Short mmCIF file of C-alpha atoms in Angstrom, two decimals:
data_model
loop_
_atom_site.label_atom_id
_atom_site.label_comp_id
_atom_site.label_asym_id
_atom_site.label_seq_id
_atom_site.Cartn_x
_atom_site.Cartn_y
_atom_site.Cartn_z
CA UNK A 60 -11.44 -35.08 28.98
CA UNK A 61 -13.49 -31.93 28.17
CA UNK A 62 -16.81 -32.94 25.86
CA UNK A 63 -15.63 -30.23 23.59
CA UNK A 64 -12.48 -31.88 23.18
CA UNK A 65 -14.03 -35.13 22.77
CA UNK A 66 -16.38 -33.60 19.86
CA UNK A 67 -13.38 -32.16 18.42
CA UNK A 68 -11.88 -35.65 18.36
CA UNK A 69 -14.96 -37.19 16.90
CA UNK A 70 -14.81 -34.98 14.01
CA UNK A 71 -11.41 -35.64 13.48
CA UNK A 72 -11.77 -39.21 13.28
CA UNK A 73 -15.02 -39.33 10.94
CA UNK A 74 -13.07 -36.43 8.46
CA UNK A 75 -10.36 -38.77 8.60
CA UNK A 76 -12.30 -41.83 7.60
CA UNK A 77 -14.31 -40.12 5.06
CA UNK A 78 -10.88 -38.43 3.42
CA UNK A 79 -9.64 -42.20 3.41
CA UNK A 80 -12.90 -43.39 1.43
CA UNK A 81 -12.73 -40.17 -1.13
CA UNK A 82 -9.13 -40.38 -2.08
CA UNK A 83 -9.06 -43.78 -4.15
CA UNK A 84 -11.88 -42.51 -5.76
CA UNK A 85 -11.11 -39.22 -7.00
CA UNK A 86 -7.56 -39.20 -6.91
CA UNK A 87 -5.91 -35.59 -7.78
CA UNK A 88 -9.29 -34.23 -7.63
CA UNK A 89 -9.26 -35.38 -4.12
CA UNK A 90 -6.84 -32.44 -3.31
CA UNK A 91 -9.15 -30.35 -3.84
CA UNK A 92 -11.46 -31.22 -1.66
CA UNK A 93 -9.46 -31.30 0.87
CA UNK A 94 -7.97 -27.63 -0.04
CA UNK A 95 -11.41 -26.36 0.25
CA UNK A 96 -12.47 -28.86 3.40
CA UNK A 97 -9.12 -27.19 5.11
CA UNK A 98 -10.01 -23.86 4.04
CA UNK A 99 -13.20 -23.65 5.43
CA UNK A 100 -12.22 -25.02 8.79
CA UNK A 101 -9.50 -22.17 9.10
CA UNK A 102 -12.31 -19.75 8.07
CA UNK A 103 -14.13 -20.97 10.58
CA UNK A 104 -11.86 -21.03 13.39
CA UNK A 105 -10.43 -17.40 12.45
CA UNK A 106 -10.64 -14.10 13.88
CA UNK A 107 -10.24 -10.63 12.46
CA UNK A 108 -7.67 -9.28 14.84
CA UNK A 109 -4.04 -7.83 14.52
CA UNK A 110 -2.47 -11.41 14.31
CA UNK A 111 -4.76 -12.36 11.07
CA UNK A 112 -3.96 -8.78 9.77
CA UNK A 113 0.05 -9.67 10.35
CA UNK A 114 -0.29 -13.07 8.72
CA UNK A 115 -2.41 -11.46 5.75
CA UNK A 116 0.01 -9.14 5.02
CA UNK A 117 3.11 -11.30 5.32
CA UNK A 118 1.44 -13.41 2.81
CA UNK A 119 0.79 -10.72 0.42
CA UNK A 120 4.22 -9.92 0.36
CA UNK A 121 6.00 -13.11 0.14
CA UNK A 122 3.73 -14.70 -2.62
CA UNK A 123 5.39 -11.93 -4.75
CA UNK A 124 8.74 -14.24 -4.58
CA UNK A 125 6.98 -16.72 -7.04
CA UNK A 126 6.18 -14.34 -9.98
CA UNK A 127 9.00 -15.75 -12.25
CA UNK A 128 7.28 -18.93 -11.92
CA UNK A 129 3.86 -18.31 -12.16
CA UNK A 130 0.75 -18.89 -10.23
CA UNK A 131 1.04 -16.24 -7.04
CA UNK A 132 -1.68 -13.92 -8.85
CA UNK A 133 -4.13 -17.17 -8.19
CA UNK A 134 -2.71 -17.21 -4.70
CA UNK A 135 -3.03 -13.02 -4.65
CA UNK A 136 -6.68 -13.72 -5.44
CA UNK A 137 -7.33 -16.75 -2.66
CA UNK A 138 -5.65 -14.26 -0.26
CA UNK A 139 -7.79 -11.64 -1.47
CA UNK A 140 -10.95 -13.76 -1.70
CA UNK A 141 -10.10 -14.80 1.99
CA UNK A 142 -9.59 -11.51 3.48
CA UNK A 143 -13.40 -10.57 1.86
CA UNK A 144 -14.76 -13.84 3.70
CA UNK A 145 -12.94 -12.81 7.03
CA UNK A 146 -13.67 -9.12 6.82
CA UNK A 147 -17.72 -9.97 6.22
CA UNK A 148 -17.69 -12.93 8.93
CA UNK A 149 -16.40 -9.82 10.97
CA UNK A 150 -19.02 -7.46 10.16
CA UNK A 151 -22.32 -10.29 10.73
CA UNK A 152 -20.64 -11.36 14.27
CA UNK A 153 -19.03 -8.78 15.60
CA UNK A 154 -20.16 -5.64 13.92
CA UNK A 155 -19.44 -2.24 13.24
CA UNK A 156 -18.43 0.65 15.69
CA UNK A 157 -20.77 3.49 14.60
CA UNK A 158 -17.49 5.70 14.75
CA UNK A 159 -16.17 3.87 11.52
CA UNK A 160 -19.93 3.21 9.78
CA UNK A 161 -19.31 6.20 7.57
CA UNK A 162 -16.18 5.79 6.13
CA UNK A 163 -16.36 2.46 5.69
CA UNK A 164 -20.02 2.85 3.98
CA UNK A 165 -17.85 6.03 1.75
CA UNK A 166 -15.40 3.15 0.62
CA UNK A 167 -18.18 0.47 0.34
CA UNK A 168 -19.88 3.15 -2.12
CA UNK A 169 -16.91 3.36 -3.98
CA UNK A 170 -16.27 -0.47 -4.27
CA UNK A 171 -19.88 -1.52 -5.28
CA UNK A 172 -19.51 1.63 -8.02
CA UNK A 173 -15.98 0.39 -9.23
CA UNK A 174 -17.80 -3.15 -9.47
CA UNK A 175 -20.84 -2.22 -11.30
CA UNK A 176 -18.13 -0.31 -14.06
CA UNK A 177 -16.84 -3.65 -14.91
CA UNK A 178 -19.72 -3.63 -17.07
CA UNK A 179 -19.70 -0.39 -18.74
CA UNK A 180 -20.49 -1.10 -22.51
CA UNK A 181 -16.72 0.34 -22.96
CA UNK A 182 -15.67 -3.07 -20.97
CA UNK A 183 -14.84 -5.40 -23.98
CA UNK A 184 -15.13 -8.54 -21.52
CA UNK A 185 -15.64 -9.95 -18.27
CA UNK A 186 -12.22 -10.58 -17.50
CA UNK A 187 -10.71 -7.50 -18.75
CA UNK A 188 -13.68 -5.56 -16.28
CA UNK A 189 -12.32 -8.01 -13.53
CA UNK A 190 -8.71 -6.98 -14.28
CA UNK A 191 -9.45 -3.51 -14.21
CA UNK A 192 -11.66 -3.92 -10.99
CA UNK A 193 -9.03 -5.68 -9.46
CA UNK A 194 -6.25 -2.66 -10.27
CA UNK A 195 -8.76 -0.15 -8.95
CA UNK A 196 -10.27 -1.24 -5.97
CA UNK A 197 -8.39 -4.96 -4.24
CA UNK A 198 -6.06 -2.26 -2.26
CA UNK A 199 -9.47 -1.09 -0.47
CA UNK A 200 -9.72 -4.24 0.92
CA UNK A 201 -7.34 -4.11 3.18
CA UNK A 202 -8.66 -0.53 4.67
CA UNK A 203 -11.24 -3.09 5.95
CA UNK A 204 -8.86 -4.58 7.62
CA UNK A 205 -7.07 -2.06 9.06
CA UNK A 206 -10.15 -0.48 10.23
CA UNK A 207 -11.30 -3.83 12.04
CA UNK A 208 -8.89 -5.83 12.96
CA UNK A 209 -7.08 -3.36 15.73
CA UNK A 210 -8.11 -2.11 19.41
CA UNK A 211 -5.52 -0.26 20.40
CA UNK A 212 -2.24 1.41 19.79
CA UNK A 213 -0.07 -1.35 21.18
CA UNK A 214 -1.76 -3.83 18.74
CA UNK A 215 -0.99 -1.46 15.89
CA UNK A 216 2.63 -1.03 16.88
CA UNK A 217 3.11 -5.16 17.20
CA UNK A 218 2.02 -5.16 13.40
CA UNK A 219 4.56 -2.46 12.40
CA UNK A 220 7.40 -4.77 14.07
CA UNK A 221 6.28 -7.63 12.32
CA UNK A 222 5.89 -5.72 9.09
CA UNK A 223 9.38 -4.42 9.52
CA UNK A 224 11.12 -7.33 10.27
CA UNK A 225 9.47 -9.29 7.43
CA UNK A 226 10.14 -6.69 5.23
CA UNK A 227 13.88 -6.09 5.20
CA UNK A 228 14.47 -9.36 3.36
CA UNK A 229 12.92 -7.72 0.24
CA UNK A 230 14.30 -4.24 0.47
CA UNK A 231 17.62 -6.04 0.81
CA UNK A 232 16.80 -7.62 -2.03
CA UNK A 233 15.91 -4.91 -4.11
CA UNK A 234 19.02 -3.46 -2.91
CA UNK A 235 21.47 -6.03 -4.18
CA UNK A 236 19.67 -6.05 -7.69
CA UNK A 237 20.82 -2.28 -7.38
CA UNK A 238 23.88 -3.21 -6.72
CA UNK A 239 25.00 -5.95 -9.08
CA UNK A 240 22.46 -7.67 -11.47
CA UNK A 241 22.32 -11.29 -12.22
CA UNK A 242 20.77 -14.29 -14.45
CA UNK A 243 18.58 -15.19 -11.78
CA UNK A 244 17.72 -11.08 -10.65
CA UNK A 245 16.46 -10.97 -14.89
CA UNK A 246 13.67 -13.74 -13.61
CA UNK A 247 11.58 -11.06 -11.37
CA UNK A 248 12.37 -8.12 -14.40
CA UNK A 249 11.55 -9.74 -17.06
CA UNK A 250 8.20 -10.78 -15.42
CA UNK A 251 7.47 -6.93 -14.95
CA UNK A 252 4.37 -5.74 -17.46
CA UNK A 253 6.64 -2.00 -17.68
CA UNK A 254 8.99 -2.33 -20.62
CA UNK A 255 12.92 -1.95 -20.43
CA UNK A 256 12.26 1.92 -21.05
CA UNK A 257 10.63 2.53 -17.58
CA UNK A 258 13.03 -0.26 -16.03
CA UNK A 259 16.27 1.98 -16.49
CA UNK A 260 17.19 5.91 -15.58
CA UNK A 261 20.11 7.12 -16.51
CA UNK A 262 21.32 4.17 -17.98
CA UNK A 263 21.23 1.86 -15.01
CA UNK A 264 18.67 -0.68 -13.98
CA UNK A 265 16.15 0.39 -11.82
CA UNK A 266 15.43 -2.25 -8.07
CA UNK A 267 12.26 -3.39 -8.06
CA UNK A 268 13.10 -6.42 -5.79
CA UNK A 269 10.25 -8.86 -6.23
CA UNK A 270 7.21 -6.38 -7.12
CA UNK A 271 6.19 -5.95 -10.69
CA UNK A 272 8.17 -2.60 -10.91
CA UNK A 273 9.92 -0.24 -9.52
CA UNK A 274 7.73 2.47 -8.49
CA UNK A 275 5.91 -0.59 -6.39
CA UNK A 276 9.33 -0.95 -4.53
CA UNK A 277 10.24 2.75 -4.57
CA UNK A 278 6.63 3.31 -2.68
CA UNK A 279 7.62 0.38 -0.73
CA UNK A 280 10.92 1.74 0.81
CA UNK A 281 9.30 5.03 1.97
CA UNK A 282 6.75 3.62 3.49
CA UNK A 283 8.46 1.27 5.47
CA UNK A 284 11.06 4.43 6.41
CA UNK A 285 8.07 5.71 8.15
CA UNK A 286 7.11 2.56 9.30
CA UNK A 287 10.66 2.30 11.02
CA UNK A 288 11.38 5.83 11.74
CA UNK A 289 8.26 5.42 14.37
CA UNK A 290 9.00 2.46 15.68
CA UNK A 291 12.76 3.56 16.78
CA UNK A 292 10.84 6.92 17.89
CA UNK A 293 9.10 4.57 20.09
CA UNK A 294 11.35 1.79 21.40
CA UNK A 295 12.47 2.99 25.54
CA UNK A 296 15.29 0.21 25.20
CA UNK A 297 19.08 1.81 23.25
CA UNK A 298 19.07 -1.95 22.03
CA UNK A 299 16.06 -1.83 19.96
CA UNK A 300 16.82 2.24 18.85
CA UNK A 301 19.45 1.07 17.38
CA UNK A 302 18.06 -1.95 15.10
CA UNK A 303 15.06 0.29 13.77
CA UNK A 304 17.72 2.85 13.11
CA UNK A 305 19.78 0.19 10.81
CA UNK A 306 16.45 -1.19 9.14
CA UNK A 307 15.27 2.56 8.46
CA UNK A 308 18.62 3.12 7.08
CA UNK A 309 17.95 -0.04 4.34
CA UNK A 310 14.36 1.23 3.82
CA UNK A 311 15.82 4.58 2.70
CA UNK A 312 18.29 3.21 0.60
CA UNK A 313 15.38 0.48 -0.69
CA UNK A 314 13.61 3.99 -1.57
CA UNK A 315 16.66 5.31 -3.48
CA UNK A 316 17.81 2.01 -5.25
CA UNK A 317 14.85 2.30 -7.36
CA UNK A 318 15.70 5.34 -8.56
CA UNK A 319 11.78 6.50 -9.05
CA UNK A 320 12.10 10.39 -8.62
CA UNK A 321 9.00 11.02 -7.15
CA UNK A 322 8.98 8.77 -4.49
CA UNK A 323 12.14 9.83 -3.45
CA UNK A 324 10.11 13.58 -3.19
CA UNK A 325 7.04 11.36 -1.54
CA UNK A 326 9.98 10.08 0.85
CA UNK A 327 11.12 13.54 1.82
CA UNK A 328 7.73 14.70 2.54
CA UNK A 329 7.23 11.77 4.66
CA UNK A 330 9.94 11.95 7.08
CA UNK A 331 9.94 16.29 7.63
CA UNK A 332 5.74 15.46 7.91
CA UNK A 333 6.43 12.96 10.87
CA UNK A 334 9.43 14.93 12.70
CA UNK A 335 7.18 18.11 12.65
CA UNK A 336 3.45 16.43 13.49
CA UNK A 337 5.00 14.49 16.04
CA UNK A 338 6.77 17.60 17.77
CA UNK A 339 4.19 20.43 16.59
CA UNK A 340 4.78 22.74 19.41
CA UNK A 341 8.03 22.54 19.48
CA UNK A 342 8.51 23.05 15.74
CA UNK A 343 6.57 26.40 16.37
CA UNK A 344 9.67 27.44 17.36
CA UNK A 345 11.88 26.49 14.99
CA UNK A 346 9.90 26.98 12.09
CA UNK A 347 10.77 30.36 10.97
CA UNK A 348 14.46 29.80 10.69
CA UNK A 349 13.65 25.50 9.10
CA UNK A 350 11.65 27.74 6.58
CA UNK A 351 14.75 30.11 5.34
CA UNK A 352 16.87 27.08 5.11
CA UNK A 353 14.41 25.07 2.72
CA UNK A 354 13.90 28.20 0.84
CA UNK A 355 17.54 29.24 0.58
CA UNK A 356 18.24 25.07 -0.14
CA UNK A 357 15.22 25.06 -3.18
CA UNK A 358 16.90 28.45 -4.75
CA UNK A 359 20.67 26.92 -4.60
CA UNK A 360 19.63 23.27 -6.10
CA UNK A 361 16.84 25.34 -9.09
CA UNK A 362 20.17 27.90 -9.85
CA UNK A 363 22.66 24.93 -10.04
CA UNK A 364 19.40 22.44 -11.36
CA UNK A 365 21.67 21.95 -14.93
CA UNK A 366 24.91 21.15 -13.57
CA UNK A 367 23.40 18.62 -11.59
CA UNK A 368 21.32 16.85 -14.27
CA UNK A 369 25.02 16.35 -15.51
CA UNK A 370 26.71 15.03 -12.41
CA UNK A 371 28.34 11.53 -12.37
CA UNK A 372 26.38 11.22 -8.52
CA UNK A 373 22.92 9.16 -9.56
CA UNK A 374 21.31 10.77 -6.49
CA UNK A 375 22.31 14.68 -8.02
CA UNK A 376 21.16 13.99 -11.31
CA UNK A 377 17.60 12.97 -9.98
CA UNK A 378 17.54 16.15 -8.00
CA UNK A 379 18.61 17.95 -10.81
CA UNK A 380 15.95 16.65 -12.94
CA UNK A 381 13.37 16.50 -9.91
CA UNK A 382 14.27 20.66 -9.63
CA UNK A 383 14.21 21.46 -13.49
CA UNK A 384 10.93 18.88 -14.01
CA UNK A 385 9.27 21.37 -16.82
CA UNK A 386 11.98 20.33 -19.34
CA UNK A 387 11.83 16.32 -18.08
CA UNK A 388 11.04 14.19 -21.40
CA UNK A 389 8.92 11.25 -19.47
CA UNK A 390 6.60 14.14 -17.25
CA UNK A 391 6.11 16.02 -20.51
CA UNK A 392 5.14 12.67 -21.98
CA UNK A 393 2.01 12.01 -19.02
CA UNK A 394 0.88 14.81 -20.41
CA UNK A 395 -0.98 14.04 -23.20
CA UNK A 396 -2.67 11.18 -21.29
CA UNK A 397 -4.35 13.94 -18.91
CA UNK A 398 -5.29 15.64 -22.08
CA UNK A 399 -7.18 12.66 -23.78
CA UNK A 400 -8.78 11.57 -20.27
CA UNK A 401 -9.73 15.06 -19.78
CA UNK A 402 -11.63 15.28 -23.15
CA UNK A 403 -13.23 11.80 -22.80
CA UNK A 404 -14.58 12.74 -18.90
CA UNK A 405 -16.48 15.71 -20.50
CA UNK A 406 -18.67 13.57 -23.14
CA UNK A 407 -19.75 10.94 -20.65
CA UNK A 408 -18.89 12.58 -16.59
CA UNK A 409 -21.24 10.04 -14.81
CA UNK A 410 -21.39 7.17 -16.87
CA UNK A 411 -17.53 6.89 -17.35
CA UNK A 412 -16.10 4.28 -19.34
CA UNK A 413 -15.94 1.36 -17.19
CA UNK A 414 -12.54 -0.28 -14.51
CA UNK A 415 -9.75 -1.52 -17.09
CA UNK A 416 -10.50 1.72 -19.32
CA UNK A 417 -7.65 3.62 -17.48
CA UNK A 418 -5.61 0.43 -16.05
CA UNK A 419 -2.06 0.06 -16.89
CA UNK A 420 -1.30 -2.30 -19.34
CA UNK A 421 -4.55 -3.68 -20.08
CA UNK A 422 -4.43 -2.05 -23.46
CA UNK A 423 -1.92 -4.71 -24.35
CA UNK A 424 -3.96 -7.64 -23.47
CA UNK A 425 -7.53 -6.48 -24.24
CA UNK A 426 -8.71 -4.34 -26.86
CA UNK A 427 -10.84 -1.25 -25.72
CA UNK A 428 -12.74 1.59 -27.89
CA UNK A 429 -11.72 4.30 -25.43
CA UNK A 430 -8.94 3.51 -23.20
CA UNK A 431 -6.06 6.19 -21.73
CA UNK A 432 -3.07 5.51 -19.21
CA UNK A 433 -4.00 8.10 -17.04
CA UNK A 434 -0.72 8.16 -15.34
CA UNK A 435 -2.49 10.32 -12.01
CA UNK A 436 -4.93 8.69 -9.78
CA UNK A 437 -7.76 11.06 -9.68
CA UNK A 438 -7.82 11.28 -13.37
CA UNK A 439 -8.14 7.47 -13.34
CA UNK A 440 -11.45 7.56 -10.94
CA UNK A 441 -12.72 9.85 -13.37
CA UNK A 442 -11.88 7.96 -16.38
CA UNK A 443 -13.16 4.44 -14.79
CA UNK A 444 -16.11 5.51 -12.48
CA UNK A 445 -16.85 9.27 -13.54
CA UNK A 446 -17.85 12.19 -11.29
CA UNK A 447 -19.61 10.12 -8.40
CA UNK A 448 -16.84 7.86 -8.35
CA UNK A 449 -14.16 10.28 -7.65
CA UNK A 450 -16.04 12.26 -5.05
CA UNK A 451 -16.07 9.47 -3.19
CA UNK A 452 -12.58 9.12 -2.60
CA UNK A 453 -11.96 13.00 -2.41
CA UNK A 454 -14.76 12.72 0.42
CA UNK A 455 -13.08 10.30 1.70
CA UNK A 456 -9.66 11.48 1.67
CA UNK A 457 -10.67 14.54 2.88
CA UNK A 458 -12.22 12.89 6.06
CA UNK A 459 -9.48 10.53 6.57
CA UNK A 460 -6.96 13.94 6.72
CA UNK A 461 -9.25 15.85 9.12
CA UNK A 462 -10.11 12.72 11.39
CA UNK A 463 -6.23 12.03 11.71
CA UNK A 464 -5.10 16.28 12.10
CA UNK A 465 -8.08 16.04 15.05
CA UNK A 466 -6.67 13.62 16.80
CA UNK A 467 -2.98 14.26 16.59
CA UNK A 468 -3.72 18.34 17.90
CA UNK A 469 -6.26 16.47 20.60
CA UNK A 470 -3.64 13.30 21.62
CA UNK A 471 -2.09 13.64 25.02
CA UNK A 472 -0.77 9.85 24.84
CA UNK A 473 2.33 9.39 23.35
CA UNK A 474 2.38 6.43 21.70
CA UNK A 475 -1.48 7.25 20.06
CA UNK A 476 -0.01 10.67 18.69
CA UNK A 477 2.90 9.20 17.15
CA UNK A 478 0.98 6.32 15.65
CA UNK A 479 -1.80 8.45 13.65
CA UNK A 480 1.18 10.66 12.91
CA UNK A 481 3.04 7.81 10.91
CA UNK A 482 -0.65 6.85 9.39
CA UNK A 483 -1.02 10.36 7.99
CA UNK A 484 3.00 10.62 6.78
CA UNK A 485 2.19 7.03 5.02
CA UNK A 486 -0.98 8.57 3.21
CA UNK A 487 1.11 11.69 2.07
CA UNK A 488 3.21 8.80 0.16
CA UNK A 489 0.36 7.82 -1.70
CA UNK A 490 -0.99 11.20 -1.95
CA UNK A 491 2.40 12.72 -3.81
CA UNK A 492 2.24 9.71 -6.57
CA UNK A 493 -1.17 10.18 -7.24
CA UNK A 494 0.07 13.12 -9.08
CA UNK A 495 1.99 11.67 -11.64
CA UNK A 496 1.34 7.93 -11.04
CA UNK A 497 -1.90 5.70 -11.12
CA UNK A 498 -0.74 4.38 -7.41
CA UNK A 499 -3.53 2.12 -6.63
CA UNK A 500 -1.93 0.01 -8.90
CA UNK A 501 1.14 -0.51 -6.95
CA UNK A 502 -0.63 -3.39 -4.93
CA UNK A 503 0.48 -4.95 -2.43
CA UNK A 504 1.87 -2.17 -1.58
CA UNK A 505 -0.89 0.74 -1.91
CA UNK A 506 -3.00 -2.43 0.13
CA UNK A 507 -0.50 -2.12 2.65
CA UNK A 508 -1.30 2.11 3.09
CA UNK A 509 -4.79 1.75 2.45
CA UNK A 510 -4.22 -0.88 5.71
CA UNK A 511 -2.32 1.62 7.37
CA UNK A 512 -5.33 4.57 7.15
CA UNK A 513 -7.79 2.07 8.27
CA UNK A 514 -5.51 1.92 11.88
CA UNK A 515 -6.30 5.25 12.32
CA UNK A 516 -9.55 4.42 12.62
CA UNK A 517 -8.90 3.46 15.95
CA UNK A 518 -11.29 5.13 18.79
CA UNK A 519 -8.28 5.41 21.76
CA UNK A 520 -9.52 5.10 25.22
CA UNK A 521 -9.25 7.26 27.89
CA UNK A 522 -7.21 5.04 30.14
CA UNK A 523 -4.32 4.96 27.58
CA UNK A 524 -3.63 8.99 28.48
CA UNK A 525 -0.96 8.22 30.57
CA UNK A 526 2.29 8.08 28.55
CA UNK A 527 3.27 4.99 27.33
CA UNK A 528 6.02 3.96 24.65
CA UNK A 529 6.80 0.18 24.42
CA UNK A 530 9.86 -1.11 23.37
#
């Protein structure tokens, strides 16, 4: 016997005895202690790598399944409050590569701004501040861990797998809801903050699986299209082709079933952004006559854009009203929230009005003096954390799309091209609802991209030229 394993087994026994003391004392309270006692040990023993970053992850997404029940936003917040403790434990032992110092001090900036907003004078409490800082910047989190917790390409394609698999239990979820409604389907809606009004389009329920609406799942489904489209891009085995092609084929339906217009656009983008980034001189090629075809296609769908808004096809009327979007009721209605953010950003552009004064919803718990639903994300950064606040991000979005073009035009290896390609056709997601939607607040899922750029991060080495796809 080992002496480490012998200390081990010391401290075993004396935690045991001591537990055995505690518990008749303290009874309930005991579990507690032993919550946090348990907690600290795992903290202890854990690493930031791509297996902590898979099990993170998984738990974001499954805690959603207890929303009708209460409690997963306290579990949400341990998770998130966990991730923090792992991410800095990371940073004081391991360190920083100097290749990712800058971004991550860009988003660092950002964070510690968003925080000090929570107490704008505009903030009419603590937890309303909280709330809003939680809406604006807990997704950034888990750029940290993208950024940190992967070495290579092969790591970051292992995630992906276990993202995918994990995931098509909730898209087939959302899917059935789609399909037929029941009682016990009403639980996860009804918990939703959005009212019945934003629920339905065109008279029929919109999937939102077990997220807390449906542009969350609608995000959700493209992403994980991407997700699978390059992982059956990069499987050598038929076998394994074939099963990424059937779970791409449910994330694309996922994307659909919540009938959210613009991530079906966001979706589209997506998939032409990948096929053409990943083949880019090839597509040289073709590009002239792909070009007459999407021109000719737009002109047909804007000339026939009426008929279709009419259609008894659900996926021709959102074209339809995706292609004649000037005379759509709810886009005309975000309008008048960029108006009233716009006016408020020009009397105070650098102190702002604080996180929570542009998050969704809040309004209807907390009562602000200025407060606007800004319905586009960049129009939120200005209304929460003013001028400096959304350079930051536009720096850093900027940097992010150049770092990821460099590499993909430099990348001789395979698998590394494809993989910052699929980062880069996941940000364009985000990117696209940023126009018309907050997006941040989709979390988990905007989390789950901000995850996704931080894997991009990734310095490749030179030994990993050769060609190399795993199955």
């Amino acid at each position: 016997m080992t002496i480490s394993l012998r200390k081990e087994i010391y401290i075993y026994i004396i935690a045991g005895v001591i537990l055995g003391i505690i518990v008749p004392f303290l009874g309930i309270y005991s579990l507690g202690l032993i919550a946090v006692a348990l907690g600290l040990y795992v903290f202890y023993k854990i690493q930031l790598n791509a297996k902590t970053a898979s099990f993170l992850v998984v738990l974001l997404l499954y805690v959603n399944f207890l929303r009708p029940i209460g409690g997963s936003q306290f579990i949400l917040l341990a998770a998130d409050i966990f991730t923090f403790g792992v991410v800095v434990k990371h940073v004081f032992t391991v360190g920083i590569k100097k290749e990712k110092l800058l971004l991550l001090g860009i988003v660092s900036s950002f964070v510690f701004l968003s925080f000090v907003q929570m107490f704008n004078p505009n903030i009419p409490s603590f937890m309303a501040g909280f709330e809003g800082f939680r809406k604006t910047s807990f997704a950034l989190l888990l750029f940290y861990l993208g950024a940190l917790a992967f070495n290579d390409a092969k790591e970051a394609r292992r995630f992906f797998v276990v993202l995918s698999l994990f995931s098509a239990p909730v898209l087939l979820y959302g899917i059935k809801q789609y399909l037929f409604l029941s009682n016990f389907d009403m639980l996860y809606i009804g918990a939703n903050d959005a009212d019945m009004y934003t629920g339905m389009l065109f008279g029929k329920p919109r999937a939102t699986s077990i997220f807390a609406g449906p542009f969350h799942f609608g995000m959700f489904g493209a992403v994980l299209a991407v997700v699978n489209l390059f992982l059956m891009d990069t499987a050598k085995k038929r076998a394994h082709k074939f099963w990424f092609f059937i779970l791409l084929a449910i994330s694309l339906f996922g994307c659909y079933s919540s009938l959210t217009r613009t991530n079906l656009v966001a979706l589209f983008v997506a998939l032409i952004s990948y096929k053409i980034l990943a083949n880019i001189k090839k597509f040289v090629f073709v590009f002239p006559i792909i070009s007459v075809i999407l021109i000719f296609s737009m002109n047909y769908i804007i000339s026939v854009s009426d008929k279709l808004i009419y259609s008894d096809n659900g996926l021709l009327r959102m074209i339809g009203t995706i292609s004649n979007f000037s005379n759509d009721t709810r886009l005309q209605g975000r309008t008048h929230g960029w108006e009233v953010i716009k006016g408020l950003v020009k009397e105070h552009p650098i102190v702002a009005y604080g996180t929570g004064s542009a998050g969704d919803t809040l309004q209807n718990t907390y009562f602000f003096q200025y407060h606007a639903t800004s319905h586009n994300y960049f129009l939120k950064l200005l209304m929460e954390t003013g001028v400096i606040g959304f350079l930051l991000i536009v720096i850093l979005f900027i940097a992010l799309i150049g770092l990821m073009l460099k590499k993909i035009f430099k990348e001789t290896n395979k698998l590394n091209k494809r993989l910052i390609v699929c980062c880069l056709s996941v940000f364009s997601i985000f990117l696209i609802n940023t126009m018309v939607n907050s997006t941040i607040e989709t979390y988990p899922v905007s989390g789950l991209i901000f995850l996704i750029l931080g894997i991009a991060l990734i310095k490749f080495k030179k030994e990993e030229d050769a060609p190399s796809l795993e199955s």
